[in-house]
Amino acid sequence: MASATALDFYNYKPLDKKGEEYDLNQLKGKVVLIVNVASKCGLTPQYEGLEQLYAKYKDEGLVVLGFPCNQFGGQAPGTSEDQASFCTLTYGVKFPMLGKIDVNGDKAHPLYEYFLPSPSLFFIMVFYIHFVGVCVLIGLGWYRWLKKEKPGILGMKRIKWNFEKFLVSRDGKVVDRWAPTTSPSSLASKIEEELKKTSSLPPPPTATEEAAPVPAPSGSL
């Protein structure tokens, strides 16, 4: 399998809250903020700040995508629609809430987990653990899309907790990653910076263009 490119982002089709495919190709040319969310977390009030970002910048091209995830303390119980209803009723969320996913482990969604099976792509990361003063070697073979594109501290790729945030540019490249405790309001300057940039990608086809008949070859009956 070839390594990921910016266009890989638009090839993914996660499920929405109703279990239907949500085609990321429709987001070409947009700046996208991706967040794994939960309804019973101490960080859940961040929904308010995320919605404020969406309301302020959506007309300039920002899309916020919320992915409920129940992997951290079981703090996103119920169905995908339960999670969407909660954030809408409690925080007035209007940005797209998609289906529940895993973000770590063997069942992690491909958007978060992009597998590169070639042994030649394994690498050894050496880092020093300050507490015990030992050197730990970790062989990493599971790279996946968001985490591969923008590793966290010391190169670690695992999602740490609910409300970790990734920012994807108008060209489909992951340009920043923030810790769960980073407040949504502190993201504004980076979002504004990306919104000022133009996309080099062709826009997605409109519904009219998709429905247009293909002209018959010249000379055909």
mmCIF file with all atom_site columns, C-alpha atoms in Angstrom:
data_model
loop_
_atom_site.group_PDB
_atom_site.id
_atom_site.type_symbol
_atom_site.label_atom_id
_atom_site.label_alt_id
_atom_site.label_comp_id
_atom_site.label_asym_id
_atom_site.label_entity_id
_atom_site.label_seq_id
_atom_site.pdbx_PDB_ins_code
_atom_site.Cartn_x
_atom_site.Cartn_y
_atom_site.Cartn_z
_atom_site.occupancy
_atom_site.B_iso_or_equiv
_atom_site.pdbx_formal_charge
_atom_site.auth_seq_id
_atom_site.auth_comp_id
_atom_site.auth_asym_id
_atom_site.auth_atom_id
_atom_site.pdbx_PDB_model_num
ATOM 1   C CA . MET A 1 1   ? 0.000   0.000  0.000   1.00 0.00 ? 1   MET A CA 1
ATOM 2   C CA . ALA A 1 2   ? 1.385   3.401  -0.922  1.00 0.00 ? 2   ALA A CA 1
ATOM 3   C CA . SER A 1 3   ? 1.932   5.977  1.753   1.00 0.00 ? 3   SER A CA 1
ATOM 4   C CA . ALA A 1 4   ? -0.815  8.506  2.406   1.00 0.00 ? 4   ALA A CA 1
ATOM 5   C CA . THR A 1 5   ? -1.161  11.661 0.358   1.00 0.00 ? 5   THR A CA 1
ATOM 6   C CA . ALA A 1 6   ? -3.292  14.717 0.954   1.00 0.00 ? 6   ALA A CA 1
ATOM 7   C CA . LEU A 1 7   ? -5.939  13.332 -1.380  1.00 0.00 ? 7   LEU A CA 1
ATOM 8   C CA . ASP A 1 8   ? -6.394  10.286 0.869   1.00 0.00 ? 8   ASP A CA 1
ATOM 9   C CA . PHE A 1 9   ? -8.471  12.426 3.226   1.00 0.00 ? 9   PHE A CA 1
ATOM 10  C CA . TYR A 1 10  ? -11.183 12.852 0.619   1.00 0.00 ? 10  TYR A CA 1
ATOM 11  C CA . ASN A 1 11  ? -11.300 9.128  -0.152  1.00 0.00 ? 11  ASN A CA 1
ATOM 12  C CA . TYR A 1 12  ? -12.653 8.212  3.280   1.00 0.00 ? 12  TYR A CA 1
ATOM 13  C CA . LYS A 1 13  ? -16.388 7.748  3.758   1.00 0.00 ? 13  LYS A CA 1
ATOM 14  C CA . PRO A 1 14  ? -17.191 7.513  7.471   1.00 0.00 ? 14  PRO A CA 1
ATOM 15  C CA . LEU A 1 15  ? -20.756 6.828  8.516   1.00 0.00 ? 15  LEU A CA 1
ATOM 16  C CA . ASP A 1 16  ? -22.997 9.611  9.698   1.00 0.00 ? 16  ASP A CA 1
ATOM 17  C CA . LYS A 1 17  ? -25.226 9.435  12.780  1.00 0.00 ? 17  LYS A CA 1
ATOM 18  C CA . LYS A 1 18  ? -27.860 7.502  10.793  1.00 0.00 ? 18  LYS A CA 1
ATOM 19  C CA . GLY A 1 19  ? -25.401 4.932  9.495   1.00 0.00 ? 19  GLY A CA 1
ATOM 20  C CA . GLU A 1 20  ? -25.181 6.361  5.977   1.00 0.00 ? 20  GLU A CA 1
ATOM 21  C CA . GLU A 1 21  ? -21.932 7.199  4.202   1.00 0.00 ? 21  GLU A CA 1
ATOM 22  C CA . TYR A 1 22  ? -20.662 10.738 4.645   1.00 0.00 ? 22  TYR A CA 1
ATOM 23  C CA . ASP A 1 23  ? -18.501 11.490 1.628   1.00 0.00 ? 23  ASP A CA 1
ATOM 24  C CA . LEU A 1 24  ? -15.532 13.623 2.646   1.00 0.00 ? 24  LEU A CA 1
ATOM 25  C CA . ASN A 1 25  ? -15.005 14.471 -1.017  1.00 0.00 ? 25  ASN A CA 1
ATOM 26  C CA . GLN A 1 26  ? -17.704 17.120 -0.565  1.00 0.00 ? 26  GLN A CA 1
ATOM 27  C CA . LEU A 1 27  ? -15.314 18.976 1.755   1.00 0.00 ? 27  LEU A CA 1
ATOM 28  C CA . LYS A 1 28  ? -12.680 19.734 -0.889  1.00 0.00 ? 28  LYS A CA 1
ATOM 29  C CA . GLY A 1 29  ? -11.647 23.348 -0.548  1.00 0.00 ? 29  GLY A CA 1
ATOM 30  C CA . LYS A 1 30  ? -12.893 23.560 3.043   1.00 0.00 ? 30  LYS A CA 1
ATOM 31  C CA . VAL A 1 31  ? -10.892 23.862 6.257   1.00 0.00 ? 31  VAL A CA 1
ATOM 32  C CA . VAL A 1 32  ? -11.958 20.948 8.460   1.00 0.00 ? 32  VAL A CA 1
ATOM 33  C CA . LEU A 1 33  ? -11.661 20.629 12.236  1.00 0.00 ? 33  LEU A CA 1
ATOM 34  C CA . ILE A 1 34  ? -12.006 16.994 13.345  1.00 0.00 ? 34  ILE A CA 1
ATOM 35  C CA . VAL A 1 35  ? -12.740 16.180 16.992  1.00 0.00 ? 35  VAL A CA 1
ATOM 36  C CA . ASN A 1 36  ? -13.451 12.916 18.822  1.00 0.00 ? 36  ASN A CA 1
ATOM 37  C CA . VAL A 1 37  ? -16.215 13.833 21.242  1.00 0.00 ? 37  VAL A CA 1
ATOM 38  C CA . ALA A 1 38  ? -18.129 12.432 24.223  1.00 0.00 ? 38  ALA A CA 1
ATOM 39  C CA . SER A 1 39  ? -21.187 13.466 26.215  1.00 0.00 ? 39  SER A CA 1
ATOM 40  C CA . LYS A 1 40  ? -20.124 12.511 29.755  1.00 0.00 ? 40  LYS A CA 1
ATOM 41  C CA . CYS A 1 41  ? -16.577 13.845 29.885  1.00 0.00 ? 41  CYS A CA 1
ATOM 42  C CA . GLY A 1 42  ? -15.170 16.669 31.962  1.00 0.00 ? 42  GLY A CA 1
ATOM 43  C CA . LEU A 1 43  ? -14.263 18.271 28.638  1.00 0.00 ? 43  LEU A CA 1
ATOM 44  C CA . THR A 1 44  ? -17.792 17.985 27.205  1.00 0.00 ? 44  THR A CA 1
ATOM 45  C CA . PRO A 1 45  ? -18.441 21.744 27.678  1.00 0.00 ? 45  PRO A CA 1
ATOM 46  C CA . GLN A 1 46  ? -15.966 22.248 24.823  1.00 0.00 ? 46  GLN A CA 1
ATOM 47  C CA . TYR A 1 47  ? -18.960 21.582 22.568  1.00 0.00 ? 47  TYR A CA 1
ATOM 48  C CA . GLU A 1 48  ? -19.969 25.179 23.213  1.00 0.00 ? 48  GLU A CA 1
ATOM 49  C CA . GLY A 1 49  ? -16.641 26.547 22.009  1.00 0.00 ? 49  GLY A CA 1
ATOM 50  C CA . LEU A 1 50  ? -16.576 24.244 18.991  1.00 0.00 ? 50  LEU A CA 1
ATOM 51  C CA . GLU A 1 51  ? -20.027 25.429 17.958  1.00 0.00 ? 51  GLU A CA 1
ATOM 52  C CA . GLN A 1 52  ? -18.922 29.046 18.374  1.00 0.00 ? 52  GLN A CA 1
ATOM 53  C CA . LEU A 1 53  ? -16.008 28.414 16.009  1.00 0.00 ? 53  LEU A CA 1
ATOM 54  C CA . TYR A 1 54  ? -18.330 26.786 13.491  1.00 0.00 ? 54  TYR A CA 1
ATOM 55  C CA . ALA A 1 55  ? -20.891 29.594 13.671  1.00 0.00 ? 55  ALA A CA 1
ATOM 56  C CA . LYS A 1 56  ? -18.214 32.269 13.286  1.00 0.00 ? 56  LYS A CA 1
ATOM 57  C CA . TYR A 1 57  ? -16.250 30.745 10.413  1.00 0.00 ? 57  TYR A CA 1
ATOM 58  C CA . LYS A 1 58  ? -18.589 28.423 8.508   1.00 0.00 ? 58  LYS A CA 1
ATOM 59  C CA . ASP A 1 59  ? -19.389 31.065 5.880   1.00 0.00 ? 59  ASP A CA 1
ATOM 60  C CA . GLU A 1 60  ? -15.644 31.436 5.262   1.00 0.00 ? 60  GLU A CA 1
ATOM 61  C CA . GLY A 1 61  ? -15.251 27.704 4.678   1.00 0.00 ? 61  GLY A CA 1
ATOM 62  C CA . LEU A 1 62  ? -14.816 26.022 8.078   1.00 0.00 ? 62  LEU A CA 1
ATOM 63  C CA . VAL A 1 63  ? -16.446 22.655 8.758   1.00 0.00 ? 63  VAL A CA 1
ATOM 64  C CA . VAL A 1 64  ? -16.336 21.009 12.187  1.00 0.00 ? 64  VAL A CA 1
ATOM 65  C CA . LEU A 1 65  ? -16.833 17.230 12.287  1.00 0.00 ? 65  LEU A CA 1
ATOM 66  C CA . GLY A 1 66  ? -17.671 15.546 15.588  1.00 0.00 ? 66  GLY A CA 1
ATOM 67  C CA . PHE A 1 67  ? -16.953 11.825 15.961  1.00 0.00 ? 67  PHE A CA 1
ATOM 68  C CA . PRO A 1 68  ? -18.398 10.317 19.173  1.00 0.00 ? 68  PRO A CA 1
ATOM 69  C CA . CYS A 1 69  ? -16.005 7.786  20.688  1.00 0.00 ? 69  CYS A CA 1
ATOM 70  C CA . ASN A 1 70  ? -16.697 5.532  23.677  1.00 0.00 ? 70  ASN A CA 1
ATOM 71  C CA . GLN A 1 71  ? -13.112 4.304  24.153  1.00 0.00 ? 71  GLN A CA 1
ATOM 72  C CA . PHE A 1 72  ? -12.168 6.684  26.943  1.00 0.00 ? 72  PHE A CA 1
ATOM 73  C CA . GLY A 1 73  ? -13.957 5.719  30.136  1.00 0.00 ? 73  GLY A CA 1
ATOM 74  C CA . GLY A 1 74  ? -17.191 4.800  28.347  1.00 0.00 ? 74  GLY A CA 1
ATOM 75  C CA . GLN A 1 75  ? -18.095 8.482  28.224  1.00 0.00 ? 75  GLN A CA 1
ATOM 76  C CA . ALA A 1 76  ? -20.034 8.378  24.938  1.00 0.00 ? 76  ALA A CA 1
ATOM 77  C CA . PRO A 1 77  ? -22.801 5.862  25.733  1.00 0.00 ? 77  PRO A CA 1
ATOM 78  C CA . GLY A 1 78  ? -25.819 5.051  23.609  1.00 0.00 ? 78  GLY A CA 1
ATOM 79  C CA . THR A 1 79  ? -26.174 5.322  19.861  1.00 0.00 ? 79  THR A CA 1
ATOM 80  C CA . SER A 1 80  ? -24.706 7.829  17.438  1.00 0.00 ? 80  SER A CA 1
ATOM 81  C CA . GLU A 1 81  ? -28.077 9.564  17.298  1.00 0.00 ? 81  GLU A CA 1
ATOM 82  C CA . ASP A 1 82  ? -28.183 9.707  21.112  1.00 0.00 ? 82  ASP A CA 1
ATOM 83  C CA . GLN A 1 83  ? -24.856 11.514 21.087  1.00 0.00 ? 83  GLN A CA 1
ATOM 84  C CA . ALA A 1 84  ? -25.986 13.917 18.365  1.00 0.00 ? 84  ALA A CA 1
ATOM 85  C CA . SER A 1 85  ? -29.248 14.675 20.167  1.00 0.00 ? 85  SER A CA 1
ATOM 86  C CA . PHE A 1 86  ? -27.416 15.389 23.411  1.00 0.00 ? 86  PHE A CA 1
ATOM 87  C CA . CYS A 1 87  ? -25.047 17.953 21.933  1.00 0.00 ? 87  CYS A CA 1
ATOM 88  C CA . THR A 1 88  ? -27.832 19.618 19.953  1.00 0.00 ? 88  THR A CA 1
ATOM 89  C CA . LEU A 1 89  ? -30.200 19.912 22.922  1.00 0.00 ? 89  LEU A CA 1
ATOM 90  C CA . THR A 1 90  ? -27.541 20.805 25.492  1.00 0.00 ? 90  THR A CA 1
ATOM 91  C CA . TYR A 1 91  ? -25.141 22.979 23.520  1.00 0.00 ? 91  TYR A CA 1
ATOM 92  C CA . GLY A 1 92  ? -27.073 23.947 20.386  1.00 0.00 ? 92  GLY A CA 1
ATOM 93  C CA . VAL A 1 93  ? -24.589 22.159 18.145  1.00 0.00 ? 93  VAL A CA 1
ATOM 94  C CA . LYS A 1 94  ? -25.271 22.557 14.426  1.00 0.00 ? 94  LYS A CA 1
ATOM 95  C CA . PHE A 1 95  ? -22.014 21.276 12.967  1.00 0.00 ? 95  PHE A CA 1
ATOM 96  C CA . PRO A 1 96  ? -22.102 17.737 11.497  1.00 0.00 ? 96  PRO A CA 1
ATOM 97  C CA . MET A 1 97  ? -22.103 14.947 14.076  1.00 0.00 ? 97  MET A CA 1
ATOM 98  C CA . LEU A 1 98  ? -21.057 11.650 12.510  1.00 0.00 ? 98  LEU A CA 1
ATOM 99  C CA . GLY A 1 99  ? -21.289 8.048  13.666  1.00 0.00 ? 99  GLY A CA 1
ATOM 100 C CA . LYS A 1 100 ? -19.545 6.582  16.708  1.00 0.00 ? 100 LYS A CA 1
ATOM 101 C CA . ILE A 1 101 ? -16.079 5.237  15.968  1.00 0.00 ? 101 ILE A CA 1
ATOM 102 C CA . ASP A 1 102 ? -12.966 3.850  17.626  1.00 0.00 ? 102 ASP A CA 1
ATOM 103 C CA . VAL A 1 103 ? -9.899  6.056  17.299  1.00 0.00 ? 103 VAL A CA 1
ATOM 104 C CA . ASN A 1 104 ? -7.258  3.685  18.714  1.00 0.00 ? 104 ASN A CA 1
ATOM 105 C CA . GLY A 1 105 ? -6.557  -0.023 18.342  1.00 0.00 ? 105 GLY A CA 1
ATOM 106 C CA . ASP A 1 106 ? -7.318  -2.661 15.746  1.00 0.00 ? 106 ASP A CA 1
ATOM 107 C CA . LYS A 1 107 ? -10.882 -1.403 15.216  1.00 0.00 ? 107 LYS A CA 1
ATOM 108 C CA . ALA A 1 108 ? -9.946  2.234  14.794  1.00 0.00 ? 108 ALA A CA 1
ATOM 109 C CA . HIS A 1 109 ? -11.599 3.968  11.858  1.00 0.00 ? 109 HIS A CA 1
ATOM 110 C CA . PRO A 1 110 ? -9.306  4.237  8.798   1.00 0.00 ? 110 PRO A CA 1
ATOM 111 C CA . LEU A 1 111 ? -9.622  8.018  8.940   1.00 0.00 ? 111 LEU A CA 1
ATOM 112 C CA . TYR A 1 112 ? -7.808  7.856  12.259  1.00 0.00 ? 112 TYR A CA 1
ATOM 113 C CA . GLU A 1 113 ? -5.844  4.666  11.597  1.00 0.00 ? 113 GLU A CA 1
ATOM 114 C CA . TYR A 1 114 ? -3.962  4.187  8.335   1.00 0.00 ? 114 TYR A CA 1
ATOM 115 C CA . PHE A 1 115 ? -2.122  0.865  8.094   1.00 0.00 ? 115 PHE A CA 1
ATOM 116 C CA . LEU A 1 116 ? 1.235   0.627  6.336   1.00 0.00 ? 116 LEU A CA 1
ATOM 117 C CA . PRO A 1 117 ? 2.136   -3.092 6.332   1.00 0.00 ? 117 PRO A CA 1
ATOM 118 C CA . SER A 1 118 ? 5.583   -2.984 4.752   1.00 0.00 ? 118 SER A CA 1
ATOM 119 C CA . PRO A 1 119 ? 8.313   -3.972 7.257   1.00 0.00 ? 119 PRO A CA 1
ATOM 120 C CA . SER A 1 120 ? 10.574  -1.401 5.627   1.00 0.00 ? 120 SER A CA 1
ATOM 121 C CA . LEU A 1 121 ? 8.289   1.288  7.007   1.00 0.00 ? 121 LEU A CA 1
ATOM 122 C CA . PHE A 1 122 ? 8.772   0.196  10.615  1.00 0.00 ? 122 PHE A CA 1
ATOM 123 C CA . PHE A 1 123 ? 10.933  2.534  12.600  1.00 0.00 ? 123 PHE A CA 1
ATOM 124 C CA . ILE A 1 124 ? 12.308  2.653  16.101  1.00 0.00 ? 124 ILE A CA 1
ATOM 125 C CA . MET A 1 125 ? 11.516  5.673  18.201  1.00 0.00 ? 125 MET A CA 1
ATOM 126 C CA . VAL A 1 126 ? 13.827  6.272  21.130  1.00 0.00 ? 126 VAL A CA 1
ATOM 127 C CA . PHE A 1 127 ? 12.755  8.549  23.917  1.00 0.00 ? 127 PHE A CA 1
ATOM 128 C CA . TYR A 1 128 ? 13.777  9.229  27.455  1.00 0.00 ? 128 TYR A CA 1
ATOM 129 C CA . ILE A 1 129 ? 11.278  8.793  30.280  1.00 0.00 ? 129 ILE A CA 1
ATOM 130 C CA . HIS A 1 130 ? 12.225  11.438 32.809  1.00 0.00 ? 130 HIS A CA 1
ATOM 131 C CA . PHE A 1 131 ? 10.620  9.766  35.808  1.00 0.00 ? 131 PHE A CA 1
ATOM 132 C CA . VAL A 1 132 ? 12.712  6.611  35.827  1.00 0.00 ? 132 VAL A CA 1
ATOM 133 C CA . GLY A 1 133 ? 15.624  7.617  33.639  1.00 0.00 ? 133 GLY A CA 1
ATOM 134 C CA . VAL A 1 134 ? 15.327  4.689  31.256  1.00 0.00 ? 134 VAL A CA 1
ATOM 135 C CA . CYS A 1 135 ? 15.445  4.543  27.505  1.00 0.00 ? 135 CYS A CA 1
ATOM 136 C CA . VAL A 1 136 ? 12.456  2.903  25.860  1.00 0.00 ? 136 VAL A CA 1
ATOM 137 C CA . LEU A 1 137 ? 12.468  1.516  22.336  1.00 0.00 ? 137 LEU A CA 1
ATOM 138 C CA . ILE A 1 138 ? 9.155   1.273  20.577  1.00 0.00 ? 138 ILE A CA 1
ATOM 139 C CA . GLY A 1 139 ? 8.674   -0.340 17.171  1.00 0.00 ? 139 GLY A CA 1
ATOM 140 C CA . LEU A 1 140 ? 5.816   1.271  15.321  1.00 0.00 ? 140 LEU A CA 1
ATOM 141 C CA . GLY A 1 141 ? 4.130   -0.480 12.419  1.00 0.00 ? 141 GLY A CA 1
ATOM 142 C CA . TRP A 1 142 ? 0.582   0.869  12.634  1.00 0.00 ? 142 TRP A CA 1
ATOM 143 C CA . TYR A 1 143 ? 0.504   4.319  11.062  1.00 0.00 ? 143 TYR A CA 1
ATOM 144 C CA . ARG A 1 144 ? -2.784  5.667  10.177  1.00 0.00 ? 144 ARG A CA 1
ATOM 145 C CA . TRP A 1 145 ? -4.050  8.712  8.484   1.00 0.00 ? 145 TRP A CA 1
ATOM 146 C CA . LEU A 1 146 ? -4.661  11.558 10.907  1.00 0.00 ? 146 LEU A CA 1
ATOM 147 C CA . LYS A 1 147 ? -2.194  10.283 13.477  1.00 0.00 ? 147 LYS A CA 1
ATOM 148 C CA . LYS A 1 148 ? 0.409   9.543  10.814  1.00 0.00 ? 148 LYS A CA 1
ATOM 149 C CA . GLU A 1 149 ? 0.037   12.946 9.223   1.00 0.00 ? 149 GLU A CA 1
ATOM 150 C CA . LYS A 1 150 ? 0.354   14.833 12.513  1.00 0.00 ? 150 LYS A CA 1
ATOM 151 C CA . PRO A 1 151 ? 1.919   12.865 15.399  1.00 0.00 ? 151 PRO A CA 1
ATOM 152 C CA . GLY A 1 152 ? 1.593   14.140 18.935  1.00 0.00 ? 152 GLY A CA 1
ATOM 153 C CA . ILE A 1 153 ? 4.255   14.786 21.568  1.00 0.00 ? 153 ILE A CA 1
ATOM 154 C CA . LEU A 1 154 ? 7.426   12.689 21.085  1.00 0.00 ? 154 LEU A CA 1
ATOM 155 C CA . GLY A 1 155 ? 5.957   11.311 17.884  1.00 0.00 ? 155 GLY A CA 1
ATOM 156 C CA . MET A 1 156 ? 3.228   9.352  19.686  1.00 0.00 ? 156 MET A CA 1
ATOM 157 C CA . LYS A 1 157 ? 0.265   8.703  17.441  1.00 0.00 ? 157 LYS A CA 1
ATOM 158 C CA . ARG A 1 158 ? -2.384  7.372  19.817  1.00 0.00 ? 158 ARG A CA 1
ATOM 159 C CA . ILE A 1 159 ? -5.314  9.626  20.602  1.00 0.00 ? 159 ILE A CA 1
ATOM 160 C CA . LYS A 1 160 ? -4.915  10.547 24.257  1.00 0.00 ? 160 LYS A CA 1
ATOM 161 C CA . TRP A 1 161 ? -8.511  11.279 25.313  1.00 0.00 ? 161 TRP A CA 1
ATOM 162 C CA . ASN A 1 162 ? -11.814 12.801 24.242  1.00 0.00 ? 162 ASN A CA 1
ATOM 163 C CA . PHE A 1 163 ? -11.722 16.122 22.380  1.00 0.00 ? 163 PHE A CA 1
ATOM 164 C CA . GLU A 1 164 ? -8.346  15.775 20.692  1.00 0.00 ? 164 GLU A CA 1
ATOM 165 C CA . LYS A 1 165 ? -8.393  18.037 17.654  1.00 0.00 ? 165 LYS A CA 1
ATOM 166 C CA . PHE A 1 166 ? -6.990  17.882 14.112  1.00 0.00 ? 166 PHE A CA 1
ATOM 167 C CA . LEU A 1 167 ? -7.087  20.692 11.559  1.00 0.00 ? 167 LEU A CA 1
ATOM 168 C CA . VAL A 1 168 ? -7.163  19.791 7.860   1.00 0.00 ? 168 VAL A CA 1
ATOM 169 C CA . SER A 1 169 ? -6.310  22.428 5.255   1.00 0.00 ? 169 SER A CA 1
ATOM 170 C CA . ARG A 1 170 ? -8.240  23.317 2.109   1.00 0.00 ? 170 ARG A CA 1
ATOM 171 C CA . ASP A 1 171 ? -5.878  20.926 0.293   1.00 0.00 ? 171 ASP A CA 1
ATOM 172 C CA . GLY A 1 172 ? -6.639  17.976 2.570   1.00 0.00 ? 172 GLY A CA 1
ATOM 173 C CA . LYS A 1 173 ? -3.416  18.115 4.591   1.00 0.00 ? 173 LYS A CA 1
ATOM 174 C CA . VAL A 1 174 ? -3.313  17.825 8.376   1.00 0.00 ? 174 VAL A CA 1
ATOM 175 C CA . VAL A 1 175 ? -1.722  21.094 9.448   1.00 0.00 ? 175 VAL A CA 1
ATOM 176 C CA . ASP A 1 176 ? -2.141  21.009 13.222  1.00 0.00 ? 176 ASP A CA 1
ATOM 177 C CA . ARG A 1 177 ? -3.096  18.816 16.158  1.00 0.00 ? 177 ARG A CA 1
ATOM 178 C CA . TRP A 1 178 ? -4.131  19.905 19.642  1.00 0.00 ? 178 TRP A CA 1
ATOM 179 C CA . ALA A 1 179 ? -4.385  18.127 22.979  1.00 0.00 ? 179 ALA A CA 1
ATOM 180 C CA . PRO A 1 180 ? -7.799  17.378 24.515  1.00 0.00 ? 180 PRO A CA 1
ATOM 181 C CA . THR A 1 181 ? -7.441  20.162 27.078  1.00 0.00 ? 181 THR A CA 1
ATOM 182 C CA . THR A 1 182 ? -6.723  22.833 24.450  1.00 0.00 ? 182 THR A CA 1
ATOM 183 C CA . SER A 1 183 ? -9.685  25.197 24.420  1.00 0.00 ? 183 SER A CA 1
ATOM 184 C CA . PRO A 1 184 ? -11.532 25.687 21.122  1.00 0.00 ? 184 PRO A CA 1
ATOM 185 C CA . SER A 1 185 ? -11.145 29.469 21.382  1.00 0.00 ? 185 SER A CA 1
ATOM 186 C CA . SER A 1 186 ? -7.348  29.154 21.240  1.00 0.00 ? 186 SER A CA 1
ATOM 187 C CA . LEU A 1 187 ? -7.643  27.513 17.802  1.00 0.00 ? 187 LEU A CA 1
ATOM 188 C CA . ALA A 1 188 ? -9.099  30.627 16.177  1.00 0.00 ? 188 ALA A CA 1
ATOM 189 C CA . SER A 1 189 ? -5.845  32.200 14.971  1.00 0.00 ? 189 SER A CA 1
ATOM 190 C CA . LYS A 1 190 ? -4.678  29.009 13.244  1.00 0.00 ? 190 LYS A CA 1
ATOM 191 C CA . ILE A 1 191 ? -8.117  28.499 11.681  1.00 0.00 ? 191 ILE A CA 1
ATOM 192 C CA . GLU A 1 192 ? -8.101  32.075 10.391  1.00 0.00 ? 192 GLU A CA 1
ATOM 193 C CA . GLU A 1 193 ? -4.623  31.528 8.953   1.00 0.00 ? 193 GLU A CA 1
ATOM 194 C CA . GLU A 1 194 ? -5.807  28.463 7.017   1.00 0.00 ? 194 GLU A CA 1
ATOM 195 C CA . LEU A 1 195 ? -9.029  30.112 5.859   1.00 0.00 ? 195 LEU A CA 1
ATOM 196 C CA . LYS A 1 196 ? -7.002  32.872 4.191   1.00 0.00 ? 196 LYS A CA 1
ATOM 197 C CA . LYS A 1 197 ? -5.274  30.324 1.975   1.00 0.00 ? 197 LYS A CA 1
ATOM 198 C CA . THR A 1 198 ? -6.693  29.118 -1.323  1.00 0.00 ? 198 THR A CA 1
ATOM 199 C CA . SER A 1 199 ? -7.048  25.514 -2.391  1.00 0.00 ? 199 SER A CA 1
ATOM 200 C CA . SER A 1 200 ? -5.095  24.044 -5.282  1.00 0.00 ? 200 SER A CA 1
ATOM 201 C CA . LEU A 1 201 ? -7.643  21.239 -5.648  1.00 0.00 ? 201 LEU A CA 1
ATOM 202 C CA . PRO A 1 202 ? -10.585 21.270 -8.080  1.00 0.00 ? 202 PRO A CA 1
ATOM 203 C CA . PRO A 1 203 ? -13.907 21.773 -6.292  1.00 0.00 ? 203 PRO A CA 1
ATOM 204 C CA . PRO A 1 204 ? -16.205 18.770 -5.857  1.00 0.00 ? 204 PRO A CA 1
ATOM 205 C CA . PRO A 1 205 ? -18.822 18.374 -8.618  1.00 0.00 ? 205 PRO A CA 1
ATOM 206 C CA . THR A 1 206 ? -22.204 19.931 -7.975  1.00 0.00 ? 206 THR A CA 1
ATOM 207 C CA . ALA A 1 207 ? -25.366 17.827 -7.935  1.00 0.00 ? 207 ALA A CA 1
ATOM 208 C CA . THR A 1 208 ? -26.207 19.211 -11.392 1.00 0.00 ? 208 THR A CA 1
ATOM 209 C CA . GLU A 1 209 ? -22.806 18.232 -12.768 1.00 0.00 ? 209 GLU A CA 1
ATOM 210 C CA . GLU A 1 210 ? -23.061 14.733 -11.302 1.00 0.00 ? 210 GLU A CA 1
ATOM 211 C CA . ALA A 1 211 ? -26.497 14.250 -12.859 1.00 0.00 ? 211 ALA A CA 1
ATOM 212 C CA . ALA A 1 212 ? -25.561 15.620 -16.289 1.00 0.00 ? 212 ALA A CA 1
ATOM 213 C CA . PRO A 1 213 ? -25.656 12.981 -19.063 1.00 0.00 ? 213 PRO A CA 1
ATOM 214 C CA . VAL A 1 214 ? -22.394 12.004 -20.691 1.00 0.00 ? 214 VAL A CA 1
ATOM 215 C CA . PRO A 1 215 ? -22.408 13.167 -24.348 1.00 0.00 ? 215 PRO A CA 1
ATOM 216 C CA . ALA A 1 216 ? -22.331 10.384 -26.933 1.00 0.00 ? 216 ALA A CA 1
ATOM 217 C CA . PRO A 1 217 ? -19.105 9.982  -28.927 1.00 0.00 ? 217 PRO A CA 1
ATOM 218 C CA . SER A 1 218 ? -19.031 11.772 -32.254 1.00 0.00 ? 218 SER A CA 1
ATOM 219 C CA . GLY A 1 219 ? -20.491 9.677  -35.077 1.00 0.00 ? 219 GLY A CA 1
ATOM 220 C CA . SER A 1 220 ? -22.470 7.319  -32.838 1.00 0.00 ? 220 SER A CA 1
ATOM 221 C CA . LEU A 1 221 ? -26.101 6.504  -33.572 1.00 0.00 ? 221 LEU A CA 1
#
